[in-house]
Amino acid sequence: MMELVDNLGTGFSTALSLQNLGLCFLGVLIGTVIGVLPGVGPIATIAMLLPLTFKLDPTGALIMLAGIYYGAQYGGSTSAILVNIPGEATAVVTTLDGHQMARQGRAGIALGVAALGSFFAGSVATLVIAALAVPLTKLALLFGPADYFSLMVLGLAFAIVLARGPLLPAFCMIVVGLLLSTVGTDLETGEERLTFGMPNVVDGIDFAVLAMGIFGFAEILRNLENPEVRDVARTAIGRMLPTREDVRRCVKPVLRGTFVGGLLGILPGNGAVLGPFASYTLEKKLSKRPQEFGSGAIEGVAGPESANNAGAQTSFIPLLTLGIPPNAVMALMVGAMTIHGIIPGPQVMTKSPELFWGMIASMWIGNALLLIINMPLIPLWVRMLRVPYHLMFPAILIFCCIGIYSVNNSPNDVILTAFFGFFGYALYKFGFEPAPLLLGFVLGKLMEEKLRQAMVLSRGSFTTFIENPVSAGLLFLTVVVVIVAVLPSIRKSRDEVL
Amino acid sequence: MSNNDNVQKENDGSMRAPRTVGAGLFMILVGLFALYHSWGLTTGTTRQLGPGMIPQSLSVLLAICGGLLIVEGFVTRGEKLEAWKIRGPLFILGAVVIFGLVIKPLGLLLAAPIAMGIGGLASSETRPREIAIFAVVMTAFCLGLFKYALSLPIPLAPWLIGY
């Protein structure tokens, strides 16, 4: 317990330095601005804003990026409530009741409850991260190569099961991601693999290039083809602070949402995406007035929004302690860390405690800032939501171009991104959901490394993965996850949820 | 009789989910492409995996999955193939490629408005005057942000001022 207080103390003294506080504020603000824009999800937002952090020291850069991340998350909820366009999958549920509330002139309360619920959930999740970080990191240090490999297999299995749409295409995306991760010089022999003589991929395809091509540019192409109908709430925003009655109705949903979301967020393989859905279903089941859900029930905003934010925070746990990103956004964080020369994993906490604890403390500060800046800025968001897309996309385009160029100062990277943009467009046309690809890509290198190490250690025997109890347990869990997902009854309810 | 023929026709041979079949073909293509290009790499043994082992087995796995998708496309009902638009990809990705080509020789001062001008053509709602003004404003903003505030080493206008 004392250790926890000590560590958080280290964290807060780092995060509360004037520079880091400013960066956190800036990140949260810019993240919200971009996140509010409909048609720009958190992945594209972070990819686009990555170059803003290049000149910073690693701690400052990560604090700012984390700020951008939850700013974008919160911005997504704002556009879900005000214009009925979810910025990303996790905000889908918010549109159901949040937008109805906005139509009834209660947009302010919906946004207020979302902000307050998120703040509470974020605060709890920050404590959970701080409490779990030390034991999980110790556990991670006991993991051998075979255990690591099996853990990542489990993560990928979860990612497939929790991806939107059918299982087989999601599996294909993982395999394509793994395949793309093999491009570049082989670590052991130095042979070039699948580089096609391009000098800029000798060290592997740059993560920013892939992410910006497949998410940034392909997203623009997708939006241009489907001009979205923006249903900006015309009615007044109304008061922001919930009434006593609203608060009374929201307390339990927020508590339950935080618990459910936080728990699911820790799972490897994008468990966070389930949080809002689970919370919404739970609240509807427990409510005395289930018929109100879908026509502006405040519980249907408070619960899922808390779950969303709790999950968004706790999904940092696998990344920070095990070095395994659980979803595409965290995969981007790995990319950002690598740019700054930090290899995510259990060693981060011991090697650079200010960075580790500073980032965790900044999460709480970021949540507080979100609450403070969002309340007065909502009228501004409403105005921004009226910016037409045909002016937005050239701006996004140029930001992405400058961003990619700046990663390595390489014009070839820009051209390669255009190629991945086309690849992403093709995937979209064939109905693939590309998020698992990114996860496969990020885990691919580590998985190959661990697999090869494990095989050398076991003298070429695959049984090492089963003989080792930890690895065997993880693989058994993988099998269970896959079997459960394929079972017809579960599959049906999964289709309903996702 | 003719009715019967129709039913049979629907049961054997006709694609029920053309998009899934297309997806399968695409995956097979990607798999074969990767397999072809990783063919020359050493596969190694299980004791000492070579650099080729992983790419090759993943390529084969991908092609098999593609095959399964094609089978699924024939068996289960699904969506039609979507039409590919030319305008969006051509101008957006064209703008990106041209930005990549001209950023070193022309610098951000010209590359940014050129890319935005070309990119603007991707939408039918773009008005020439509007995009021209917007491109100038955005270029000024990007110069201020990336060049001066963040001092990224991005060429400004080498033909004019040498950097």
XYZ file of C-alpha atoms in Angstrom:
661
model
C 0.000 0.000 0.000
C 2.794 2.414 0.941
C 4.545 1.419 -2.238
C 1.467 2.389 -4.202
C 1.317 5.815 -2.570
C 5.039 6.269 -3.152
C 4.744 5.359 -6.783
C 1.779 7.603 -7.363
C 3.729 10.355 -5.640
C 6.567 9.909 -8.134
C 3.999 9.958 -10.886
C 2.226 13.087 -9.796
C 5.425 15.001 -9.231
C 6.405 14.149 -12.828
C 2.999 14.760 -14.349
C 2.409 18.004 -12.482
C 5.542 19.704 -13.783
C 4.554 22.775 -15.745
C 5.697 21.325 -19.064
C 3.957 17.978 -18.655
C 0.784 19.571 -17.368
C 0.767 21.835 -20.422
C 1.357 18.889 -22.739
C -1.395 16.892 -21.113
C -3.759 19.845 -21.511
C -2.724 20.359 -25.126
C -3.127 16.663 -25.919
C -6.562 16.441 -24.349
C -7.686 19.619 -26.113
C -6.391 18.701 -29.590
C -7.579 15.125 -29.188
C -11.066 16.333 -28.380
C -11.076 18.804 -31.278
C -10.128 16.141 -33.807
C -12.215 13.473 -32.117
C -15.321 15.639 -32.310
C -15.004 15.816 -36.084
C -17.263 13.117 -37.445
C -15.530 10.529 -39.593
C -12.209 10.800 -37.789
C -11.778 7.992 -35.290
C -9.201 7.778 -32.497
C -6.798 5.677 -34.587
C -6.645 8.226 -37.399
C -6.472 11.044 -34.856
C -3.466 9.624 -33.044
C -1.720 8.681 -36.296
C -2.253 12.194 -37.608
C -1.070 13.948 -34.470
C 1.974 11.722 -33.879
C 4.436 14.235 -35.416
C 3.381 16.850 -32.871
C 5.222 14.818 -30.257
C 8.479 14.099 -32.094
C 10.455 16.908 -30.547
C 9.370 16.157 -26.993
C 11.162 14.039 -24.434
C 9.648 10.519 -24.217
C 7.704 11.184 -21.003
C 6.165 14.369 -22.357
C 5.414 12.717 -25.674
C 3.595 9.779 -24.084
C 1.674 12.019 -21.700
C 0.537 14.093 -24.640
C -0.361 11.034 -26.725
C -2.338 9.518 -23.893
C -4.123 12.860 -23.580
C -4.899 12.809 -27.296
C -6.240 9.289 -26.899
C -8.836 9.989 -24.241
C -9.568 13.377 -25.717
C -10.412 11.608 -28.969
C -12.490 9.060 -27.067
C -14.481 11.750 -25.355
C -14.793 13.745 -28.565
C -16.245 10.642 -30.192
C -18.988 10.526 -27.556
C -19.702 14.202 -28.142
C -20.329 13.688 -31.846
C -22.332 10.561 -31.013
C -24.648 12.582 -28.789
C -24.866 15.721 -30.909
C -24.927 14.351 -34.463
C -25.703 10.671 -34.045
C -22.380 9.645 -35.638
C -20.276 7.427 -33.416
C -16.619 8.351 -33.736
C -15.773 4.670 -33.234
C -17.237 1.328 -32.297
C -17.355 1.974 -28.573
C -19.496 5.100 -28.970
C -22.210 3.280 -30.935
C -24.216 2.628 -27.796
C -24.044 6.274 -26.787
C -25.899 7.280 -29.943
C -28.913 5.183 -28.909
C -30.033 7.203 -25.923
C -27.610 10.119 -26.024
C -28.842 11.427 -29.338
C -32.452 10.983 -28.293
C -31.731 13.091 -25.227
C -30.187 15.739 -27.487
C -33.331 15.795 -29.599
C -35.403 16.359 -26.492
C -33.281 19.400 -25.670
C -31.299 17.552 -23.013
C -27.985 17.422 -24.945
C -26.241 19.366 -22.208
C -27.239 16.871 -19.540
C -26.242 13.929 -21.736
C -22.818 15.479 -22.305
C -22.523 16.421 -18.656
C -23.398 12.934 -17.438
C -21.025 11.408 -19.980
C -18.234 13.665 -18.769
C -18.901 13.092 -15.075
C -19.311 9.348 -15.516
C -16.136 9.160 -17.589
C -14.249 11.149 -14.989
C -15.323 8.839 -12.202
C -14.550 5.737 -14.268
C -11.211 7.162 -15.321
C -10.240 7.910 -11.734
C -11.071 4.381 -10.579
C -9.292 2.859 -13.568
C -6.177 4.910 -12.863
C -6.075 3.468 -9.347
C -6.589 -0.045 -10.718
C -3.689 0.416 -13.124
C -1.471 1.722 -10.366
C -2.397 -1.185 -8.084
C -2.032 -3.926 -10.690
C 1.096 -2.595 -12.369
C 3.623 -3.906 -9.866
C 2.300 -7.475 -9.415
C 1.636 -7.920 -13.127
C 5.080 -6.673 -14.034
C 6.619 -9.158 -11.610
C 4.539 -11.887 -13.192
C 5.650 -10.821 -16.647
C 9.307 -11.199 -15.695
C 8.692 -14.890 -14.969
C 7.378 -15.464 -18.488
C 9.622 -17.436 -20.831
C 9.553 -17.165 -24.625
C 7.003 -19.982 -24.971
C 4.662 -18.333 -22.434
C 4.939 -15.004 -24.198
C 4.175 -16.593 -27.513
C 1.100 -18.347 -26.143
C -0.094 -15.175 -24.451
C 0.047 -13.348 -27.772
C -1.796 -16.201 -29.463
C -4.507 -15.762 -26.850
C -4.561 -12.011 -27.491
C -5.003 -12.548 -31.203
C -7.755 -15.093 -30.592
C -9.608 -12.527 -28.487
C -9.057 -9.907 -31.163
C -10.660 -12.165 -33.769
C -13.594 -13.054 -31.570
C -14.236 -9.456 -30.571
C -13.763 -7.921 -34.015
C -16.871 -6.688 -35.740
C -18.280 -8.990 -38.395
C -17.650 -12.647 -39.205
C -14.721 -14.598 -37.775
C -12.995 -15.845 -40.920
C -12.316 -12.404 -42.455
C -11.061 -11.171 -39.081
C -8.685 -14.143 -38.985
C -7.506 -13.263 -42.503
C -6.742 -9.721 -41.331
C -4.604 -11.041 -38.485
C -2.667 -13.240 -40.887
C -2.124 -10.350 -43.317
C -0.902 -8.227 -40.381
C 1.499 -10.965 -39.263
C 2.701 -11.351 -42.842
C 3.359 -7.611 -43.166
C 5.356 -7.738 -39.945
C 7.837 -10.151 -41.538
C 8.859 -7.555 -44.137
C 12.392 -6.288 -43.537
C 15.747 -7.649 -42.442
C 15.626 -10.955 -40.611
C 16.846 -10.424 -37.068
C 18.982 -13.555 -36.870
C 20.477 -13.970 -40.324
C 20.349 -10.426 -41.680
C 18.673 -11.609 -44.884
C 16.240 -9.197 -46.486
C 12.684 -10.462 -46.642
C 9.977 -9.212 -48.991
C 11.568 -5.784 -49.228
C 11.425 -5.528 -53.042
C 14.626 -3.515 -52.930
C 12.933 -0.581 -51.236
C 15.439 1.023 -48.861
C 12.770 2.422 -46.556
C 11.447 -0.999 -45.558
C 14.800 -2.671 -44.812
C 14.122 -2.131 -41.104
C 10.537 -3.249 -41.533
C 7.460 -1.347 -42.602
C 7.068 1.694 -40.432
C 4.067 1.432 -38.200
C 2.913 4.998 -38.879
C 3.016 4.339 -42.619
C 0.774 1.306 -42.347
C -1.634 2.867 -39.862
C -2.006 6.113 -41.716
C -2.476 4.367 -45.047
C -5.002 1.821 -43.870
C -6.820 4.033 -41.379
C -6.098 7.656 -42.340
C -6.362 7.619 -46.118
C -8.718 4.686 -46.514
C -11.028 6.410 -44.018
C -11.103 9.545 -46.199
C -11.952 7.417 -49.244
C -14.676 5.650 -47.328
C -16.206 8.895 -46.077
C -16.169 10.422 -49.552
C -18.181 7.519 -50.885
C -20.712 7.505 -48.092
C -21.649 11.094 -47.444
C -22.932 10.781 -43.900
C -26.193 12.422 -42.929
C -25.414 14.824 -40.152
C -28.245 15.290 -37.836
C -26.859 18.137 -35.754
C -29.250 18.613 -32.878
C -31.032 21.877 -33.621
C -32.532 22.227 -30.220
C -30.765 24.140 -27.493
C -28.009 22.344 -25.621
C -29.682 23.154 -22.330
C -28.149 23.035 -18.888
C -25.078 20.893 -18.381
C -25.226 20.022 -14.720
C -27.523 17.093 -14.090
C -30.345 17.580 -11.613
C -30.451 15.728 -8.306
C -32.921 13.282 -9.832
C -30.576 12.644 -12.791
C -27.667 12.058 -10.437
C -29.722 9.648 -8.353
C -30.596 7.657 -11.469
C -26.999 7.600 -12.681
C -25.004 6.604 -9.613
C -25.503 2.862 -9.888
C -25.157 2.677 -13.698
C -21.877 4.578 -13.433
C -20.574 2.238 -10.715
C -21.598 -0.879 -12.625
C -20.321 0.558 -15.920
C -16.945 1.314 -14.375
C -16.626 -2.184 -12.995
C -17.711 -3.978 -16.167
C -15.725 -1.748 -18.511
C -12.604 -1.795 -16.375
C -12.647 -5.570 -16.088
C -13.174 -6.164 -19.807
C -10.537 -3.584 -20.681
C -7.795 -5.673 -19.056
C -8.425 -8.604 -21.387
C -5.926 -8.960 -24.190
C -7.365 -8.467 -27.660
C -9.626 -5.445 -27.451
C -11.880 -6.454 -24.583
C -12.599 -2.751 -24.020
C -14.873 -2.707 -27.043
C -17.315 -4.964 -25.220
C -17.626 -2.706 -22.169
C -20.235 -0.203 -23.403
C -22.389 -2.947 -24.943
C -22.242 -5.075 -21.821
C -23.080 -2.091 -19.639
C -26.006 -1.022 -21.834
C -27.473 -4.521 -21.835
C -26.989 -4.764 -18.083
C -28.685 -1.444 -17.374
C -31.592 -2.288 -19.631
C -32.045 -5.613 -17.841
C -31.850 -4.076 -14.369
C -33.951 -1.012 -15.113
C -37.471 -0.717 -13.775
C -38.347 1.132 -16.968
C -36.643 -0.823 -19.759
C -39.083 0.636 -22.292
C -37.387 4.038 -21.868
C -34.133 2.703 -23.305
C -33.700 3.895 -26.868
C -35.783 6.994 -26.322
C -33.482 8.988 -24.103
C -32.866 7.057 -20.886
C -30.102 8.750 -18.948
C -28.906 5.398 -17.563
C -28.189 4.341 -21.154
C -25.667 7.152 -21.457
C -24.154 7.117 -17.983
C -23.399 3.354 -17.826
C -21.837 2.803 -21.254
C -19.861 6.047 -21.155
C -18.324 5.069 -17.830
C -17.630 1.568 -19.115
C -16.054 3.031 -22.226
C -13.679 5.244 -20.339
C -12.800 2.638 -17.731
C -11.961 0.178 -20.502
C -9.989 2.772 -22.434
C -7.825 3.265 -19.357
C -7.391 -0.307 -18.213
C -6.436 -1.398 -21.728
C -3.113 0.299 -20.930
C -2.428 -2.487 -18.417
C -1.370 -5.237 -20.860
C 0.700 -2.694 -22.763
C 2.504 -1.181 -19.811
C 3.129 -4.379 -17.872
C 3.525 -7.069 -20.526
C 4.401 -4.952 -23.549
C 1.516 -6.487 -25.458
C -0.894 -3.998 -26.982
C -4.502 -5.186 -26.620
C -6.016 -3.157 -29.481
C -5.200 -1.007 -32.480
C -4.946 2.240 -30.507
C -2.520 0.670 -28.040
C -0.639 -0.714 -31.037
C -0.195 2.891 -32.135
C 1.118 3.742 -28.684
C 3.746 1.018 -29.133
C 4.679 2.662 -32.415
C 4.981 6.006 -30.661
C 7.066 4.527 -27.847
C 9.422 2.872 -30.322
C 9.906 6.168 -32.127
C 11.082 7.567 -28.808
C 13.348 4.590 -28.186
C 11.273 2.924 -25.478
C 10.495 -0.753 -25.834
C 7.226 -1.371 -24.028
C 7.230 -4.176 -21.502
C 7.891 -5.028 -17.888
C 11.305 -3.358 -17.955
C 9.832 0.133 -18.492
C 8.652 0.367 -14.918
C 12.019 -0.413 -13.399
C 14.168 1.366 -15.965
C 12.244 4.615 -16.204
C 9.872 4.921 -13.256
C 9.194 8.645 -13.849
C 7.928 7.835 -17.333
C 5.797 4.927 -16.194
C 4.219 6.522 -13.141
C 4.133 9.943 -14.721
C 2.023 8.558 -17.521
C -0.355 6.848 -15.100
C -0.747 9.993 -13.004
C -1.270 12.049 -16.132
C -4.220 9.820 -16.983
C -6.050 11.029 -13.935
C -5.042 14.636 -14.599
C -6.128 14.260 -18.206
C -9.547 13.067 -17.099
C -9.915 16.023 -14.769
C -8.879 18.383 -17.558
C -11.411 16.779 -19.879
C -14.136 17.584 -17.417
C -12.973 21.177 -16.991
C -12.422 22.040 -20.640
C -15.399 20.233 -22.070
C -18.122 21.868 -20.072
C -17.532 25.407 -21.375
C -16.409 24.375 -24.862
C -19.491 22.486 -25.982
C -20.941 25.405 -27.982
C -17.659 25.452 -29.897
C -17.961 21.722 -30.660
C -21.436 22.287 -31.992
C -20.114 24.889 -34.380
C -17.232 22.632 -35.430
C -19.655 19.855 -36.201
C -21.094 22.028 -38.938
C -17.777 22.190 -40.860
C -18.552 20.424 -44.145
C -16.528 17.315 -45.015
C -15.314 18.708 -48.323
C -13.255 21.218 -46.372
C -12.228 18.760 -43.690
C -10.642 16.094 -45.846
C -8.035 18.284 -47.612
C -6.874 19.388 -44.174
C -6.692 15.793 -42.910
C -4.868 14.837 -46.105
C -2.144 17.429 -45.705
C -1.710 16.700 -41.999
C -1.244 13.017 -42.775
C 1.276 13.749 -45.555
C 3.372 16.024 -43.364
C 3.077 13.550 -40.507
C 4.387 10.577 -42.453
C 7.147 12.552 -44.050
C 8.316 13.702 -40.639
C 8.563 10.213 -39.131
C 11.755 9.430 -41.092
C 12.067 12.469 -43.367
C 11.510 10.070 -46.208
C 9.460 10.931 -49.329
C 9.356 7.195 -50.121
C 7.387 6.604 -46.937
C 4.742 9.027 -48.192
C 4.406 7.106 -51.444
C 4.300 3.775 -49.621
C 1.472 5.140 -47.471
C -0.506 5.908 -50.610
C -0.056 2.249 -51.572
C -1.391 1.115 -48.187
C -4.237 3.585 -48.575
C -5.196 1.756 -51.738
C -4.781 -1.604 -50.019
C -7.047 -0.384 -47.220
C -9.603 0.766 -49.775
C -9.563 -2.687 -51.390
C -10.034 -4.330 -47.975
C -13.020 -2.072 -47.352
C -14.529 -2.932 -50.730
C -14.257 -6.625 -49.929
C -15.886 -6.116 -46.550
C -12.857 -6.585 -44.269
C -12.602 -4.753 -40.961
C -8.897 -3.795 -40.790
C -8.396 -3.195 -37.038
C -7.134 -6.763 -36.327
C -4.548 -6.318 -39.101
C -2.823 -3.588 -37.133
C -2.737 -5.748 -34.024
C -1.304 -8.687 -35.973
C 1.309 -6.403 -37.433
C 2.438 -5.073 -34.069
C 2.514 -8.466 -32.353
C 4.035 -10.215 -35.372
C 7.679 -9.301 -34.835
C 7.614 -10.131 -31.133
C 5.770 -13.383 -31.786
C 8.281 -14.549 -34.374
C 11.164 -13.661 -32.093
C 9.648 -15.540 -29.143
C 8.681 -18.516 -31.308
C 12.203 -18.847 -32.619
C 13.701 -18.486 -29.149
C 11.316 -21.078 -27.777
C 12.151 -23.495 -30.566
C 15.881 -23.103 -29.994
C 15.429 -23.659 -26.247
C 13.327 -26.759 -26.786
C 15.699 -28.107 -29.437
C 13.063 -28.041 -32.138
C 10.224 -29.667 -30.253
C 6.795 -28.056 -30.472
C 5.736 -29.819 -27.283
C 7.425 -27.077 -25.279
C 4.252 -25.033 -25.656
C 2.198 -27.751 -23.963
C 4.704 -29.053 -21.422
C 5.141 -25.624 -19.934
C 2.207 -25.078 -17.533
C 1.746 -21.319 -18.112
C 1.921 -21.645 -21.850
C -0.332 -24.700 -21.832
C -2.919 -22.874 -19.729
C -2.914 -19.890 -22.083
C -3.250 -22.105 -25.144
C -6.069 -24.022 -23.471
C -7.817 -20.697 -22.839
C -7.295 -19.809 -26.505
C -8.982 -23.023 -27.579
C -11.875 -22.353 -25.186
C -12.283 -18.817 -26.515
C -12.374 -20.001 -30.108
C -14.754 -22.888 -29.426
C -17.096 -20.650 -27.464
C -17.129 -18.095 -30.257
C -17.944 -20.718 -32.880
C -20.819 -22.231 -30.890
C -24.021 -21.268 -32.696
C -25.913 -19.809 -29.730
C -23.033 -17.647 -28.552
C -22.349 -16.647 -32.110
C -25.841 -15.320 -32.456
C -25.618 -13.132 -29.378
C -22.149 -12.003 -30.452
C -23.561 -10.875 -33.779
C -26.222 -8.935 -31.946
C -23.736 -7.217 -29.701
C -21.073 -6.346 -32.229
C -39.778 -28.612 -65.275
C -38.364 -25.212 -66.032
C -39.067 -24.264 -62.470
C -37.071 -27.217 -61.311
C -34.153 -26.183 -63.480
C -34.142 -22.774 -61.906
C -33.989 -24.141 -58.425
C -31.121 -26.440 -59.319
C -29.272 -23.632 -60.920
C -29.490 -21.696 -57.708
C -28.246 -24.604 -55.671
C -25.172 -25.499 -57.611
C -22.660 -23.176 -59.054
C -24.122 -19.735 -58.537
C -22.380 -17.442 -56.115
C -24.544 -16.381 -53.257
C -22.158 -13.899 -51.727
C -20.065 -12.351 -54.508
C -18.299 -10.010 -52.091
C -17.113 -12.915 -49.940
C -15.873 -14.720 -53.046
C -14.051 -11.551 -54.092
C -12.561 -11.272 -50.614
C -11.363 -14.874 -50.861
C -9.756 -14.297 -54.246
C -8.053 -11.182 -52.914
C -6.604 -13.086 -49.942
C -5.393 -15.900 -52.230
C -3.733 -13.318 -54.435
C -1.985 -11.673 -51.491
C -0.940 -15.081 -50.148
C 0.471 -16.278 -53.464
C 2.242 -12.969 -54.039
C 3.956 -13.193 -50.657
C 4.745 -16.885 -51.135
C 6.322 -16.216 -54.539
C 8.520 -13.481 -53.155
C 9.586 -15.362 -50.039
C 10.286 -18.581 -51.935
C 14.060 -18.126 -52.089
C 14.474 -17.633 -48.325
C 15.877 -20.401 -46.160
C 13.124 -22.314 -44.433
C 15.360 -23.816 -41.775
C 14.521 -26.669 -39.416
C 12.247 -26.728 -36.402
C 15.315 -26.496 -34.206
C 16.612 -23.432 -36.008
C 13.805 -21.677 -37.867
C 15.098 -19.847 -40.940
C 14.004 -16.437 -42.130
C 11.656 -17.967 -44.689
C 9.688 -20.249 -42.387
C 7.239 -17.709 -40.985
C 6.471 -15.714 -44.170
C 6.025 -18.898 -46.181
C 3.730 -20.626 -43.732
C 1.678 -17.452 -43.246
C 1.303 -17.061 -47.026
C 0.034 -20.609 -47.336
C -2.310 -20.122 -44.389
C -3.671 -16.938 -45.945
C -4.280 -18.631 -49.285
C -6.103 -21.487 -47.523
C -8.302 -18.969 -45.686
C -8.998 -17.284 -49.006
C -10.105 -20.644 -50.354
C -12.420 -21.121 -47.377
C -13.905 -17.674 -47.970
C -14.635 -18.606 -51.574
C -16.378 -21.788 -50.456
C -18.373 -19.737 -47.941
C -19.290 -17.295 -50.695
C -20.839 -20.120 -52.678
C -22.646 -21.705 -49.762
C -24.066 -18.871 -47.698
C -26.017 -15.862 -48.813
C -24.255 -12.531 -48.553
C -23.605 -9.127 -50.012
C -22.963 -8.132 -53.609
C -19.659 -6.746 -54.766
C -19.475 -3.026 -54.268
C -18.623 -0.812 -57.194
C -15.122 0.626 -57.058
C -15.063 4.371 -57.513
C -12.185 5.882 -59.428
C -12.469 9.545 -58.500
C -11.752 9.329 -54.767
C -8.767 6.946 -54.828
C -7.276 8.581 -57.915
C -7.195 12.129 -56.573
C -6.632 11.419 -52.894
C -3.882 8.861 -53.375
C -2.590 10.788 -56.392
C -2.261 13.860 -54.196
C -0.315 11.821 -51.629
C 2.063 10.373 -54.244
C 2.660 13.811 -55.761
C 3.287 15.263 -52.305
C 5.928 12.555 -51.831
C 7.506 13.330 -55.184
C 7.682 17.112 -54.858
C 8.308 17.658 -51.146
C 12.107 17.447 -51.475
C 12.557 19.556 -54.647
C 9.753 22.088 -54.132
C 9.396 22.203 -50.364
C 6.302 22.499 -48.209
C 5.492 25.987 -49.487
C 4.418 24.521 -52.844
C 3.866 20.825 -52.060
C 1.087 21.512 -49.565
C -1.134 23.656 -51.841
C -0.490 21.312 -54.791
C -1.518 18.251 -52.764
C -4.600 19.975 -51.384
C -5.598 21.218 -54.821
C -5.344 17.740 -56.330
C -6.965 16.136 -53.307
C -9.833 18.613 -53.471
C -10.797 17.211 -56.867
C -11.841 14.001 -55.122
C -15.135 15.502 -53.970
C -17.796 16.848 -56.284
C -18.714 19.434 -53.667
C -15.364 21.196 -53.860
C -15.572 24.714 -55.256
C -12.376 26.019 -56.921
C -12.290 29.418 -55.173
C -13.071 27.921 -51.812
C -10.362 25.240 -52.005
C -7.818 27.795 -53.283
C -8.373 30.087 -50.317
C -8.505 27.146 -47.917
C -5.255 25.712 -49.329
C -3.440 29.020 -48.811
C -4.725 29.349 -45.244
C -3.912 25.731 -44.381
C -0.428 26.014 -45.895
C 0.273 29.082 -43.795
C -1.049 27.236 -40.742
C 1.085 24.137 -41.438
C 4.199 26.254 -41.996
C 3.603 28.008 -38.711
C 2.870 24.818 -36.808
C 5.310 22.276 -38.218
C 8.143 24.504 -39.373
C 8.247 27.216 -36.748
C 6.445 25.956 -33.659
C 7.622 22.333 -33.872
C 10.721 22.993 -36.040
C 10.451 19.702 -37.918
C 13.209 19.281 -40.503
C 10.875 19.506 -43.472
C 12.070 21.409 -46.565
C 10.403 24.797 -46.861
C 11.266 26.132 -50.322
C 14.697 24.866 -51.447
C 14.355 26.495 -54.878
C 13.891 29.903 -53.288
C 15.786 30.065 -50.031
C 17.929 26.919 -50.160
C 16.238 24.858 -47.372
